[in-house]
Coordinates of N, CA, C and O in Angstrom, one line a residue:
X1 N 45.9 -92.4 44.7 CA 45.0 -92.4 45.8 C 43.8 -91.5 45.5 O 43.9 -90.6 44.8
X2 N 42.7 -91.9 46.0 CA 41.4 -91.2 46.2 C 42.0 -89.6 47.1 O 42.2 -89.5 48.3
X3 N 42.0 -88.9 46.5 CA 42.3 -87.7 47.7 C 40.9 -86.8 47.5 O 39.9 -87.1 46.9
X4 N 41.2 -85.6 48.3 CA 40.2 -84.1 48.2 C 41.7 -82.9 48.1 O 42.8 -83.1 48.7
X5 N 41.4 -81.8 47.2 CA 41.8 -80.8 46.6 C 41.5 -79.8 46.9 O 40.4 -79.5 46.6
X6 N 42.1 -78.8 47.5 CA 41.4 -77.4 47.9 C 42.6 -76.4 47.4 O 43.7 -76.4 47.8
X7 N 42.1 -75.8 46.4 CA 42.7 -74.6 45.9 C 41.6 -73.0 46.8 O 40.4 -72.8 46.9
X8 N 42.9 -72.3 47.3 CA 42.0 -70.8 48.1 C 43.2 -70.0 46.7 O 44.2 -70.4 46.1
X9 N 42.1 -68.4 46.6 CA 42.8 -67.5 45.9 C 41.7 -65.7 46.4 O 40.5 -65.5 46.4
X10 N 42.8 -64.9 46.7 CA 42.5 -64.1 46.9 C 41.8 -63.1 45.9 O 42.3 -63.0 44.8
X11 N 40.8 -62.5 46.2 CA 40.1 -61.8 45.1 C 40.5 -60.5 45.0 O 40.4 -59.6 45.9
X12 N 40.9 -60.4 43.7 CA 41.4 -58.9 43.7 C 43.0 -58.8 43.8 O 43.4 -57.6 43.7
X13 N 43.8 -59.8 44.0 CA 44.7 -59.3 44.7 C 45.7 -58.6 43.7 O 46.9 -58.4 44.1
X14 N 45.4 -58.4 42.7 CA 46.2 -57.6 41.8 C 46.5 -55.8 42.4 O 47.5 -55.0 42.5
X15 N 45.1 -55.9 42.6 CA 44.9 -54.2 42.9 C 45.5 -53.7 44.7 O 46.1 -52.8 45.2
X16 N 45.0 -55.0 45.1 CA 46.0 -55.3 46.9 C 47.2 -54.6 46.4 O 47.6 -53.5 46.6
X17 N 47.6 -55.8 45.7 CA 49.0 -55.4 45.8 C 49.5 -54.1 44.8 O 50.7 -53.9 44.7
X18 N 48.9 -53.5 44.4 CA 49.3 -52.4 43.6 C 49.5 -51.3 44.2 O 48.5 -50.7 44.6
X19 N 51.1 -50.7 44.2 CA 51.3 -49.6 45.1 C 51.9 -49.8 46.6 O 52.4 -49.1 47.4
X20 N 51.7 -51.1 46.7 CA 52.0 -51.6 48.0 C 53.9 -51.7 48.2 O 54.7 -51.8 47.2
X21 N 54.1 -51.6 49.2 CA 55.9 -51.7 49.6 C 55.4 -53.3 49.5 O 54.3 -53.7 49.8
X22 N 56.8 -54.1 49.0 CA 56.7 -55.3 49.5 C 57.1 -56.0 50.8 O 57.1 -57.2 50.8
X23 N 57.4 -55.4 51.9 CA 57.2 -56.1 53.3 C 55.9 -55.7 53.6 O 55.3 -56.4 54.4
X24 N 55.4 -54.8 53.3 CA 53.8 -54.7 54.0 C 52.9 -55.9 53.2 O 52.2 -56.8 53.7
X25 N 53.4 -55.6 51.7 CA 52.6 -57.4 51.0 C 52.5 -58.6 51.8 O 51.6 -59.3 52.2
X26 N 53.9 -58.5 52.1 CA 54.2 -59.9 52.4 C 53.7 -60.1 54.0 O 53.5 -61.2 54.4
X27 N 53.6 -59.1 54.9 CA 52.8 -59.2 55.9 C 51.3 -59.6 56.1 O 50.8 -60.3 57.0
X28 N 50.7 -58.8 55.0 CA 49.4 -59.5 55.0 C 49.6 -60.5 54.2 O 48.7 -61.3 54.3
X29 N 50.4 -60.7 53.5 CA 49.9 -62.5 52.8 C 50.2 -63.2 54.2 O 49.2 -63.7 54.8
X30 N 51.4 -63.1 54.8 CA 52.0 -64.1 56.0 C 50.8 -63.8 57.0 O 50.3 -64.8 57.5
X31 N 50.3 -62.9 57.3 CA 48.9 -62.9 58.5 C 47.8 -63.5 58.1 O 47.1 -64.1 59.0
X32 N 47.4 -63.6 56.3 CA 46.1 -64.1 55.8 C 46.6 -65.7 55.5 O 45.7 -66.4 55.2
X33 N 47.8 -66.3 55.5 CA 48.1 -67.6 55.2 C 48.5 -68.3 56.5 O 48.7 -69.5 56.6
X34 N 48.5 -67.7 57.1 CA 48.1 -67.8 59.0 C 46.9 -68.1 59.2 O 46.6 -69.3 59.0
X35 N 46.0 -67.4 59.5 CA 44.6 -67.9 59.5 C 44.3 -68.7 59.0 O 43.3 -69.2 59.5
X36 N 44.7 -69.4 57.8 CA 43.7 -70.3 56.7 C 44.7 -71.4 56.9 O 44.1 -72.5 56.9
X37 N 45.7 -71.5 57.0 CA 46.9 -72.7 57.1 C 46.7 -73.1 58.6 O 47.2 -74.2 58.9
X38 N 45.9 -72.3 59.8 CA 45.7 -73.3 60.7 C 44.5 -73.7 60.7 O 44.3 -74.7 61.4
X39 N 43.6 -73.3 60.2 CA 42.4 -73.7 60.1 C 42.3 -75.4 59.1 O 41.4 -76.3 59.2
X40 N 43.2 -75.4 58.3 CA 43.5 -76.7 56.9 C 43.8 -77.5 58.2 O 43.0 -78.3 58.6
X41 N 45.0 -77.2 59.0 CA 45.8 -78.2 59.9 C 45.0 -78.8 60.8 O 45.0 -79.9 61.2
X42 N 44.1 -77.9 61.2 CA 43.5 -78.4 62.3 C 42.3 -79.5 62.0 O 41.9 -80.4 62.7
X43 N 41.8 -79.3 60.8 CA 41.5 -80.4 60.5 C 41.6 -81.2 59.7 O 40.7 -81.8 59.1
X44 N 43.6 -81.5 59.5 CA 43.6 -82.7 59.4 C 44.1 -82.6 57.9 O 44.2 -83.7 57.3
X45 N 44.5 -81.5 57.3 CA 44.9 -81.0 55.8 C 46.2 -80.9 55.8 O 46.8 -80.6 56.9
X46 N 46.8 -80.9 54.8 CA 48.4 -81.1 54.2 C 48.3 -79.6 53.3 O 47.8 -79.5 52.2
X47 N 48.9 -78.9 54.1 CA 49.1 -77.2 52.7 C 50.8 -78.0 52.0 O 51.9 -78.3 52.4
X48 N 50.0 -78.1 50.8 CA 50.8 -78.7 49.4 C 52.2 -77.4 49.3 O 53.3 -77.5 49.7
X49 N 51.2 -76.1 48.6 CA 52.0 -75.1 48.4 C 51.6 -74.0 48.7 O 50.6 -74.2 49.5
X50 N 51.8 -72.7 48.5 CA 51.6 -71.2 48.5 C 51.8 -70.7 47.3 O 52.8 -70.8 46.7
X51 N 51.1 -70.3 46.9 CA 51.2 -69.8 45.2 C 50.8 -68.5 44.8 O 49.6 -68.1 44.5
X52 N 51.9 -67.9 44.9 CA 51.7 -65.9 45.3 C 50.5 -65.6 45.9 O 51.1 -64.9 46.8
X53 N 49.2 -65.5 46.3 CA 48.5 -65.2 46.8 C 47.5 -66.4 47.2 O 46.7 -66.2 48.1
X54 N 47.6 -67.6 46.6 CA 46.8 -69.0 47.1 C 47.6 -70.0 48.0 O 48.7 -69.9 48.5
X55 N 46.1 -71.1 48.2 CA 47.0 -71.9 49.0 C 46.7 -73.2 48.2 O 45.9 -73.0 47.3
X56 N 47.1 -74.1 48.3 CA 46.9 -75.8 47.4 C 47.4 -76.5 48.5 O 48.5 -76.5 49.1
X57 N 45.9 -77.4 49.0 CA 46.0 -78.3 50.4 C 44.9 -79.6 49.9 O 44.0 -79.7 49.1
X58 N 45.8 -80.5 50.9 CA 44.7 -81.9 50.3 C 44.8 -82.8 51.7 O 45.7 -82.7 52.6
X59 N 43.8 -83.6 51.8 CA 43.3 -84.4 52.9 C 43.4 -86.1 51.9 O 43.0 -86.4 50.8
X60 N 44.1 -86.9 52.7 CA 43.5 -88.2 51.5 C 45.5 -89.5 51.8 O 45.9 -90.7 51.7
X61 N 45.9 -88.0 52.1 CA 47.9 -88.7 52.0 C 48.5 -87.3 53.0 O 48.4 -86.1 52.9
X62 N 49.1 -88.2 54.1 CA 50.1 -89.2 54.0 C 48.5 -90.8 54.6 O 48.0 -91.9 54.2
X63 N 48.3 -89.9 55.4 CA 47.1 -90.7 56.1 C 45.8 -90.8 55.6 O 45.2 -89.7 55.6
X64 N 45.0 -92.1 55.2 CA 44.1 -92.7 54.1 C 42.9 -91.9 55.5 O 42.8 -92.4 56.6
X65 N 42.2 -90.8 55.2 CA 41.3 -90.2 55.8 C 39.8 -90.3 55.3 O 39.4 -89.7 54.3
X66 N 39.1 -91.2 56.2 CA 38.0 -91.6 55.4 C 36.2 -90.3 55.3 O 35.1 -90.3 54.7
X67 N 36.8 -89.7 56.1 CA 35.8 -88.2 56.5 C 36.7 -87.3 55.5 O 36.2 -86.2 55.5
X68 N 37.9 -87.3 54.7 CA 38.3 -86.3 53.8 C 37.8 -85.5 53.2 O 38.5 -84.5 53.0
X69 N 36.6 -85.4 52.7 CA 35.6 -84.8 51.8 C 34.6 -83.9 52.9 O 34.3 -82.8 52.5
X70 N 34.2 -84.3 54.2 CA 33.8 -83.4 55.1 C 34.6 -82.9 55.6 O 34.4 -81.7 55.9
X71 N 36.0 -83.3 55.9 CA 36.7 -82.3 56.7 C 37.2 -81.4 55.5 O 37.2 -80.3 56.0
X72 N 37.4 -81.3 54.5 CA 37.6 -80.4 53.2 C 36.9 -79.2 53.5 O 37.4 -78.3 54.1
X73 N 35.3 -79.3 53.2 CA 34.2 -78.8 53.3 C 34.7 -77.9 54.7 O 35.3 -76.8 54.7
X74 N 34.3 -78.5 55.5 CA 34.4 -77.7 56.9 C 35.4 -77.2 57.3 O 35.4 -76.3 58.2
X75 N 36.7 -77.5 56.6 CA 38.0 -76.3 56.5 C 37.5 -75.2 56.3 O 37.3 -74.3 57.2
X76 N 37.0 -75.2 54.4 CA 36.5 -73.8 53.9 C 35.6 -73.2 54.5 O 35.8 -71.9 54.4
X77 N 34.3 -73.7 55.2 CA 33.2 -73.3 56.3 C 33.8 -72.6 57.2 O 33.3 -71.5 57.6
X78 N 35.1 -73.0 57.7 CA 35.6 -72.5 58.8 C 36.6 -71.4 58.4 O 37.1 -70.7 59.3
X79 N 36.9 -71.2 57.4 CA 38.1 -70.4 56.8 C 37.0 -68.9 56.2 O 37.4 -67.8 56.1
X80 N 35.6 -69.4 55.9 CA 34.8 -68.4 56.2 C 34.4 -67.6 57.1 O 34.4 -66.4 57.0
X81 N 34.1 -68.3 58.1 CA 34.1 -67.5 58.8 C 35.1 -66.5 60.1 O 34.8 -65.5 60.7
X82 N 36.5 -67.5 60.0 CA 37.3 -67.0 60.3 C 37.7 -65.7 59.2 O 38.7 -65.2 59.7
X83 N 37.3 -65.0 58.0 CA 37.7 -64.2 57.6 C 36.7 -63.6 57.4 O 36.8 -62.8 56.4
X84 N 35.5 -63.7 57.9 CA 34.5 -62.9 58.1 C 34.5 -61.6 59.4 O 34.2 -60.4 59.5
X85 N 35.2 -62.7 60.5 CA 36.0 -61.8 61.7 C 36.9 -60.9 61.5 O 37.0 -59.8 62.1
X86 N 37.7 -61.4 60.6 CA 38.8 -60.5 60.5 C 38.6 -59.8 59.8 O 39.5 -59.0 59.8
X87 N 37.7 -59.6 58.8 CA 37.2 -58.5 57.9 C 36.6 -57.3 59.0 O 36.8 -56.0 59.1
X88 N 35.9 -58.1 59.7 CA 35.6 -57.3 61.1 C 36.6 -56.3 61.8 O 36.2 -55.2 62.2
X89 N 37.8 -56.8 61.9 CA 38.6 -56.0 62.5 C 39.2 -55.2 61.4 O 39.7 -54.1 61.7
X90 N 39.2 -55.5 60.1 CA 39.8 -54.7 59.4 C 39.2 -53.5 58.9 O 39.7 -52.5 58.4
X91 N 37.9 -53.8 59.1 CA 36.6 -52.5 59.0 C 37.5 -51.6 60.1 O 38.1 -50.6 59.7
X92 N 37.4 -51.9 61.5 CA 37.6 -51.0 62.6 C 38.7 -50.4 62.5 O 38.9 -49.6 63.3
X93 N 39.8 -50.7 61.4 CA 41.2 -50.0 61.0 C 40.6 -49.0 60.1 O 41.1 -47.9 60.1
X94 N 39.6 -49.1 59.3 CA 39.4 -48.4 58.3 C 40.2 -49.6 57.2 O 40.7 -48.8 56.4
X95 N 40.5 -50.6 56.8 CA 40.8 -51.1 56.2 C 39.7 -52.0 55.2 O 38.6 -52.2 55.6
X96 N 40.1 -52.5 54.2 CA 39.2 -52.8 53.0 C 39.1 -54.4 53.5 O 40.0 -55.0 54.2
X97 N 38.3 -54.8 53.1 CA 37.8 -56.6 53.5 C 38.9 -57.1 52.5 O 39.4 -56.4 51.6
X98 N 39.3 -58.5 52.9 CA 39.7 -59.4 51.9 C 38.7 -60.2 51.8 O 38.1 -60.5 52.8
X99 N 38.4 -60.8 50.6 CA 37.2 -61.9 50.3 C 38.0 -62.5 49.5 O 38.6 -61.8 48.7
X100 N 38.4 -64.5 49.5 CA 38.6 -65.4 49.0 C 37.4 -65.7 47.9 O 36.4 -65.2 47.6
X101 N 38.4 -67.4 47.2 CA 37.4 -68.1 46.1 C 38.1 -68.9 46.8 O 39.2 -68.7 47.4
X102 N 37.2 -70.0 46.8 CA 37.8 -71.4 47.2 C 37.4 -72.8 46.1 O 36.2 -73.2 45.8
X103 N 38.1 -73.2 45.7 CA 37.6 -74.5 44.6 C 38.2 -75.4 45.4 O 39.3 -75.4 46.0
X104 N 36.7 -77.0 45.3 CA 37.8 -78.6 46.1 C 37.1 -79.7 45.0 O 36.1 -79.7 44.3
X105 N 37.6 -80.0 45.1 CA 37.5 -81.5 43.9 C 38.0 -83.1 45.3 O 38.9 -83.2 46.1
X106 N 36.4 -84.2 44.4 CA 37.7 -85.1 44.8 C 38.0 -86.2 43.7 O 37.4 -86.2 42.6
X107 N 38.9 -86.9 44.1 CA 39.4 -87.7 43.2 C 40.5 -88.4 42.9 O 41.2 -88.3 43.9
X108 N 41.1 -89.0 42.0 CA 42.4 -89.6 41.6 C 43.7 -89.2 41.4 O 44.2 -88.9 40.4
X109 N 44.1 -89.2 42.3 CA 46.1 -88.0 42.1 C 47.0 -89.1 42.6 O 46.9 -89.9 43.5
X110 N 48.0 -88.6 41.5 CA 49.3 -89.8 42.5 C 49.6 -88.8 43.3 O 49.1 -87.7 43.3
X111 N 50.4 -89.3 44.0 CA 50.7 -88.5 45.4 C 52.1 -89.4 45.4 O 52.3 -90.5 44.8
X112 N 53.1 -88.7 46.3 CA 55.0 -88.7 46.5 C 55.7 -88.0 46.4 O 55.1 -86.9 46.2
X113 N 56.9 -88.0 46.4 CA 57.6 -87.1 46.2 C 58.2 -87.1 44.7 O 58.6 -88.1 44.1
X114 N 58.1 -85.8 44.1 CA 57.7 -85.0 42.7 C 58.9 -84.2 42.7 O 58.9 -83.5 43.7
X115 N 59.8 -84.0 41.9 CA 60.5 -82.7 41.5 C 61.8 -83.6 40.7 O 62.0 -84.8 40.4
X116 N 62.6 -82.4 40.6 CA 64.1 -83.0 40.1 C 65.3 -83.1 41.0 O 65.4 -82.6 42.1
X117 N 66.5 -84.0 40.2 CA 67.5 -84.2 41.4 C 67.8 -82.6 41.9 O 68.1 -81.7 41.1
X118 N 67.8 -82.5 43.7 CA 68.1 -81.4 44.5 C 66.9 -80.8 44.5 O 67.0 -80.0 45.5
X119 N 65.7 -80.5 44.0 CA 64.8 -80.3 44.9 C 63.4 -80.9 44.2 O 62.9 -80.6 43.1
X120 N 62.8 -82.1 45.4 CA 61.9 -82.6 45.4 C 60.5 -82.7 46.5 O 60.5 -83.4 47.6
X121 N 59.5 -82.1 46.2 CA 58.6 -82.2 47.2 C 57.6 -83.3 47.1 O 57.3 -83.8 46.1
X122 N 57.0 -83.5 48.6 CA 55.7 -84.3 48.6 C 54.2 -83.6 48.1 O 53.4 -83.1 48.8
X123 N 54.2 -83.8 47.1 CA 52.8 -83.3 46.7 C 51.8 -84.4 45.8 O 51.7 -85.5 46.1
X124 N 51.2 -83.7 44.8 CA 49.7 -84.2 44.5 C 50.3 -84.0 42.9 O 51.1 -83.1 42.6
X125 N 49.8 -85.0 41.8 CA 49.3 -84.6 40.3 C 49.1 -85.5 39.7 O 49.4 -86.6 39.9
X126 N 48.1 -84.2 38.4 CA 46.9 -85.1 38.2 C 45.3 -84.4 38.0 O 44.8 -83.5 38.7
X127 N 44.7 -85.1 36.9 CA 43.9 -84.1 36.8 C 42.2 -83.5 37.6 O 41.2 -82.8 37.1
X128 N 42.7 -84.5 39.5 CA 41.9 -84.1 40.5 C 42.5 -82.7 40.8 O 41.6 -81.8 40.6
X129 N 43.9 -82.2 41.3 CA 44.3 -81.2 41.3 C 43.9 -80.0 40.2 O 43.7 -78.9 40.5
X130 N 43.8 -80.4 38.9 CA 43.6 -79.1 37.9 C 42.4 -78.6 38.4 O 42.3 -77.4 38.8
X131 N 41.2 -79.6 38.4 CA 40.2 -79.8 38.3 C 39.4 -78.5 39.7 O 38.5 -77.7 39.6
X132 N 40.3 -79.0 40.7 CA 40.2 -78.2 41.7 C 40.4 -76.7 41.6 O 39.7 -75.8 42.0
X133 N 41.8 -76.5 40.8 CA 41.8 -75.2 40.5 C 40.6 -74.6 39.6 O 40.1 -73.4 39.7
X134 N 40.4 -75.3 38.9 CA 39.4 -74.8 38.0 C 38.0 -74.6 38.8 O 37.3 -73.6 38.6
X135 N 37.8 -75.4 39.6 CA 36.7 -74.8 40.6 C 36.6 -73.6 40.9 O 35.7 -72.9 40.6
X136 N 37.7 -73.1 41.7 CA 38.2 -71.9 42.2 C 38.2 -70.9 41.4 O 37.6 -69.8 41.6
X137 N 39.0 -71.0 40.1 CA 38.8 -69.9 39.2 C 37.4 -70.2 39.1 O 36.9 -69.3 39.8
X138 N 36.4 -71.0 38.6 CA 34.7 -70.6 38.6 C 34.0 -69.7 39.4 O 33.1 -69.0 39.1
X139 N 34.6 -69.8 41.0 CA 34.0 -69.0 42.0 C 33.8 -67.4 41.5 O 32.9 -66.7 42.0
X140 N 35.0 -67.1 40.3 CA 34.3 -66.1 39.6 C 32.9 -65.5 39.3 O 32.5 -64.3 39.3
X141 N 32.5 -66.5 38.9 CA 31.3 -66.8 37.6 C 30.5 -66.4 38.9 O 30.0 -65.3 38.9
X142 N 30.2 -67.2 40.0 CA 28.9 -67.2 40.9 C 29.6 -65.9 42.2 O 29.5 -65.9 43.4
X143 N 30.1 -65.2 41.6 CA 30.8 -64.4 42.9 C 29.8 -63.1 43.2 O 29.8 -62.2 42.3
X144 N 29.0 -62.8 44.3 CA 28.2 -62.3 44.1 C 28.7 -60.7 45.0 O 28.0 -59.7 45.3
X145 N 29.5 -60.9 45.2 CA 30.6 -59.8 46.0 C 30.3 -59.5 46.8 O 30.8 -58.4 47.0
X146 N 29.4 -60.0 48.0 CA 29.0 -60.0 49.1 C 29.6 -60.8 50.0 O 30.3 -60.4 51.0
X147 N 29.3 -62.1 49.6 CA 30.3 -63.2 50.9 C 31.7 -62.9 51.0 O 32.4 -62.5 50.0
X148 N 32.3 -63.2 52.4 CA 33.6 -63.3 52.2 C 34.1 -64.1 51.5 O 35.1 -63.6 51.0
X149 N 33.9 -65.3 51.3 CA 33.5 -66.5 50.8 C 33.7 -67.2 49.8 O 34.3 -68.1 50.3
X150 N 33.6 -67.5 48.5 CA 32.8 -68.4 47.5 C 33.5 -69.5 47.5 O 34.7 -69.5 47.2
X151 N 32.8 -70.5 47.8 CA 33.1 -72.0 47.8 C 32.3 -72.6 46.9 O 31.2 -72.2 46.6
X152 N 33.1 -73.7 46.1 CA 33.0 -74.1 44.9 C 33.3 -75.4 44.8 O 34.5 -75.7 44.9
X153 N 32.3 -76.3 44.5 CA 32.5 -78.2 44.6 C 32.4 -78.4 43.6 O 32.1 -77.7 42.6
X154 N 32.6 -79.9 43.8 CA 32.5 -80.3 42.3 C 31.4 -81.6 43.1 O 31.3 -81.9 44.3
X155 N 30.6 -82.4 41.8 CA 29.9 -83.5 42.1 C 30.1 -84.3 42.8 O 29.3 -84.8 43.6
X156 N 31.5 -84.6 42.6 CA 32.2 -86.0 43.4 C 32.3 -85.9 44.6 O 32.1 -86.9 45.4
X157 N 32.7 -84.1 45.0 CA 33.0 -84.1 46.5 C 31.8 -84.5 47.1 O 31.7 -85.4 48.0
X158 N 30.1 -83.4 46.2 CA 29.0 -83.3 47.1 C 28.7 -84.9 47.2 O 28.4 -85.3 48.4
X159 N 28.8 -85.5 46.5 CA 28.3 -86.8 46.8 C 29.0 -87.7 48.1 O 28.2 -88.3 48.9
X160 N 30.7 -87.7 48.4 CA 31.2 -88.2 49.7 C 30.9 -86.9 50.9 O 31.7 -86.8 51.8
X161 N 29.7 -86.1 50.7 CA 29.3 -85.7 52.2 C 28.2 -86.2 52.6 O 27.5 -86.9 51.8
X162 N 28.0 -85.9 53.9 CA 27.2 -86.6 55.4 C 25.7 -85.9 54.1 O 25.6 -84.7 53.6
X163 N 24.8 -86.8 53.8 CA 23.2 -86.0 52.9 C 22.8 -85.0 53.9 O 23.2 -84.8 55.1
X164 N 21.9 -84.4 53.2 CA 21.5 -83.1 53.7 C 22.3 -81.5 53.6 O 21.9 -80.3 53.8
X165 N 23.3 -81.9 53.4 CA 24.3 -80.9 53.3 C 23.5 -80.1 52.6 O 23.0 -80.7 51.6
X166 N 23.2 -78.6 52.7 CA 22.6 -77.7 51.7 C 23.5 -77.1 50.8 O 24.5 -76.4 51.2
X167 N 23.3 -77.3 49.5 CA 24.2 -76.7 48.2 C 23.6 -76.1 47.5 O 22.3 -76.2 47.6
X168 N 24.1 -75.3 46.8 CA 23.1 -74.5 45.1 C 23.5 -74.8 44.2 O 24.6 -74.3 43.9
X169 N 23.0 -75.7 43.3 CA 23.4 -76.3 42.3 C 23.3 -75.2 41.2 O 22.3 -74.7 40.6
X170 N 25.2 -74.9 40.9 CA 25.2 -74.3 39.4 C 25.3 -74.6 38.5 O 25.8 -73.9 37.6
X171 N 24.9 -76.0 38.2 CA 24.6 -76.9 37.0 C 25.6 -77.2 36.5 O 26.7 -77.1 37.1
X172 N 25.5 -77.9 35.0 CA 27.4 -78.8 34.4 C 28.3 -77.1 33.7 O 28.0 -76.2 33.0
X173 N 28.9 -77.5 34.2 CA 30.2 -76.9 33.3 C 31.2 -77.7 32.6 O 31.4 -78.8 33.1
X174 N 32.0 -77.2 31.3 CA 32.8 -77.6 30.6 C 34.1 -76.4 30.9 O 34.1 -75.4 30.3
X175 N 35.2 -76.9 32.1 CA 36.4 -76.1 32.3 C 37.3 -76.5 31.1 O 37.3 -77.4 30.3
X176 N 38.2 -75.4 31.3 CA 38.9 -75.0 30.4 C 40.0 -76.4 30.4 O 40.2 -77.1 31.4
X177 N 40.5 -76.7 29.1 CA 41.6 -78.2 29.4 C 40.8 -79.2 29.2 O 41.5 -80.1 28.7
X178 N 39.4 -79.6 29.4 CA 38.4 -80.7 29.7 C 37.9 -80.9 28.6 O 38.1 -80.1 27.7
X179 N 37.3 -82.1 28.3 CA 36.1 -82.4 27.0 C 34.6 -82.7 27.6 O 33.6 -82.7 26.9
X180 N 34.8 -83.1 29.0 CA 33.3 -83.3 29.2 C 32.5 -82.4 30.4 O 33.2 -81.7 31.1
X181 N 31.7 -82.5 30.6 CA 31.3 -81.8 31.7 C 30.6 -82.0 32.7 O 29.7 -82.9 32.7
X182 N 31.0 -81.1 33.9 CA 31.1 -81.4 35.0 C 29.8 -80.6 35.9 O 29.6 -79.5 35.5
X183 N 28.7 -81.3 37.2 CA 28.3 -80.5 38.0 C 28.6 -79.8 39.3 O 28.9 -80.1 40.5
X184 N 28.2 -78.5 38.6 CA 29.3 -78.0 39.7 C 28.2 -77.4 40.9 O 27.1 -77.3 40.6
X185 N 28.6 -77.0 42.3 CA 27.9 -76.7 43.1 C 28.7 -75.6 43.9 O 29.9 -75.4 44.0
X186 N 27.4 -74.8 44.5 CA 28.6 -73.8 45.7 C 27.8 -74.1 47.1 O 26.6 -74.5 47.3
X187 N 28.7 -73.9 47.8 CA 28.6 -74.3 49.3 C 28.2 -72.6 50.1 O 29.1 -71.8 50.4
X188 N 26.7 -72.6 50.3 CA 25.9 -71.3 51.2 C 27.2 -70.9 52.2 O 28.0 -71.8 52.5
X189 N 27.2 -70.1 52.4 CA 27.6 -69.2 53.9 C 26.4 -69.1 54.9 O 25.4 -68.5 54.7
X190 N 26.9 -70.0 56.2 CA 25.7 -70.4 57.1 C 26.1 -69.0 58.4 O 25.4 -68.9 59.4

């Protein structure tokens, strides 16, 4: 199936978690995978997995969603700013901001149920999924440590949105795994 890919990953979270008790970890992951897992659902996204500090969500399956590629987008738009607020309140604790990377790709993945006999899930693979992650690890590269933010597309997505969409084109890259290259773009914080 044609799907869209959204890999989220926390920035920094090595140092988060360093020193930390692990029920307090695990409270703010479970508070920060709160926020961003109803924001995916609400419009209309399937959270795949949880992957120590990320999330892996896709639009495209069970249900053939023909706006997949804007509702992607406006997840992350919305997952910005929802943790722009809450950076807000974590200022007023005296506590340190979290800032995300976000990578979405779209494209070609089988999609079903995947695993071995006794445990099998409904997910995504395929090299729209890699592709995606590798977005996300890029948000590195253009991370300018200001936004809460960095959102990170790929060509294919920009091209299935509504025109006009404002982007900053960071030109082709060659990700890691790949032989050809790819244009990649980031999505402003409005």
């Amino acid at each position: 199936r044609d799907m869209v890919v959204l890999f989220t990953d926390l920035v920094g979270f090595s140092g988060i978690a360093e020193g930390r008790p692990a029920a307090k970890l695990a409270a703010l992951l479970n508070r920060h995978f709160g926020l961003l897992g109803a924001i995916i659902e609400q419009e209309g996204g399937t959270i795949d997995k949880y992957i120590g500090d990320s999330i892996m969500a896709f639009w495209g399956a069970p249900l053939d969603q023909e706006d997949r590629a804007d509702r992607a987008v406006r997840s992350a738009q919305r997952i910005a700013q929802k943790l722009h607020v809450d950076n807000e309140r974590r200022a007023r604790k005296g506590l340190k901001p979290l800032r995300i990377r976000i990578g979405i790709h779209k494209g070609p993945a089988l999609v079903g149920n995947i695993g071995a006999p006794g445990r099998v899930n409904y997910t995504l693979v395929g090299d729209t999924v890699n592709v995606a992650q590798r977005l996300e690890q890029f948000g590195h590269e253009v991370d300018d440590g200001i936004d809460d933010a960095i959102i990170v597309i790929s060509e294919a997505l920009a091209q299935a949105l509504p025109p006009g969409m404002a982007l900053i084109d960071c030109g082709e890259r060659v990700f890691h795994g790949r032989t050809s290259a790819m244009r990649v773009f980031r999505v402003p914080m409005t």
